[in-house]
């Protein structure tokens, strides 16, 4: 099974229904949208979390524990960034 077959956004409603009925594990990546400094984009944490969950879902499925990775939720607490002004959610 390829990685796209374990990613929610790449599946049809019928494929998702089949996986739910079969009891697949669901991984929900969460990441913040925040300033990273001049070297990274503000969505780095979200991109990284989603990349890890996609890889984990594919690896788990390949090893016999079917898992589905959901789309990333790009929001999280970043109180330490409030004083920086803009660039965080």
Short mmCIF file of N, CA and C in Angstrom, two decimals, residues 1 6 12 14 19 22-23 26-27 36 44-45 47 50-51 60 64-65 78 80 83 88:
data_model
loop_
_atom_site.label_atom_id
_atom_site.label_comp_id
_atom_site.label_asym_id
_atom_site.label_seq_id
_atom_site.Cartn_x
_atom_site.Cartn_y
_atom_site.Cartn_z
N UNK A 1 0.85 -1.18 0.00
CA UNK A 1 0.00 0.00 0.00
C UNK A 1 0.89 1.24 0.00
N UNK A 6 -2.91 5.99 2.59
CA UNK A 6 -3.08 6.16 4.02
C UNK A 6 -3.29 7.63 4.38
N UNK A 12 -11.33 8.73 -1.51
CA UNK A 12 -12.73 9.03 -1.77
C UNK A 12 -13.54 8.77 -0.50
N UNK A 14 -15.98 6.76 -0.14
CA UNK A 14 -16.19 5.32 0.00
C UNK A 14 -14.95 4.64 0.60
N UNK A 19 -12.25 2.17 5.45
CA UNK A 19 -11.19 2.17 6.46
C UNK A 19 -11.77 2.35 7.86
N UNK A 22 -13.26 -0.83 9.05
CA UNK A 22 -12.23 -1.81 9.37
C UNK A 22 -11.45 -1.44 10.63
N UNK A 23 -11.76 -0.27 11.23
CA UNK A 23 -11.12 0.11 12.49
C UNK A 23 -9.72 0.67 12.38
N UNK A 26 -6.36 6.49 13.48
CA UNK A 26 -6.34 7.83 12.85
C UNK A 26 -5.29 8.68 13.54
N UNK A 27 -4.42 9.30 12.74
CA UNK A 27 -3.39 10.20 13.26
C UNK A 27 -3.77 11.62 12.86
N UNK A 36 9.28 31.85 12.58
CA UNK A 36 10.37 30.91 12.81
C UNK A 36 11.73 31.60 12.74
N UNK A 44 6.07 26.06 8.97
CA UNK A 44 7.00 24.94 9.12
C UNK A 44 6.50 23.89 10.11
N UNK A 45 6.02 24.32 11.28
CA UNK A 45 5.57 23.35 12.29
C UNK A 45 4.42 22.50 11.77
N UNK A 47 3.68 21.88 8.51
CA UNK A 47 4.22 21.02 7.45
C UNK A 47 4.96 19.83 8.05
N UNK A 50 2.54 17.28 9.70
CA UNK A 50 1.81 16.50 8.70
C UNK A 50 2.73 15.50 8.00
N UNK A 51 3.96 15.91 7.70
CA UNK A 51 4.92 15.00 7.08
C UNK A 51 5.20 13.80 7.96
N UNK A 60 3.18 2.34 9.73
CA UNK A 60 2.32 1.50 10.57
C UNK A 60 1.50 0.55 9.73
N UNK A 64 1.42 -3.74 9.47
CA UNK A 64 0.25 -4.49 9.93
C UNK A 64 -0.72 -3.76 10.84
N UNK A 65 -0.47 -2.50 11.14
CA UNK A 65 -1.40 -1.69 11.92
C UNK A 65 -1.93 -0.60 11.01
N UNK A 78 0.69 29.53 21.02
CA UNK A 78 2.01 30.15 20.85
C UNK A 78 2.09 31.44 21.67
N UNK A 80 4.22 32.61 23.59
CA UNK A 80 5.53 33.25 23.59
C UNK A 80 5.75 34.15 22.37
N UNK A 83 4.34 38.91 21.63
CA UNK A 83 5.08 40.17 21.62
C UNK A 83 5.81 40.43 20.31
N UNK A 88 1.83 35.02 13.35
CA UNK A 88 1.44 33.79 14.05
C UNK A 88 -0.08 33.72 14.11
#
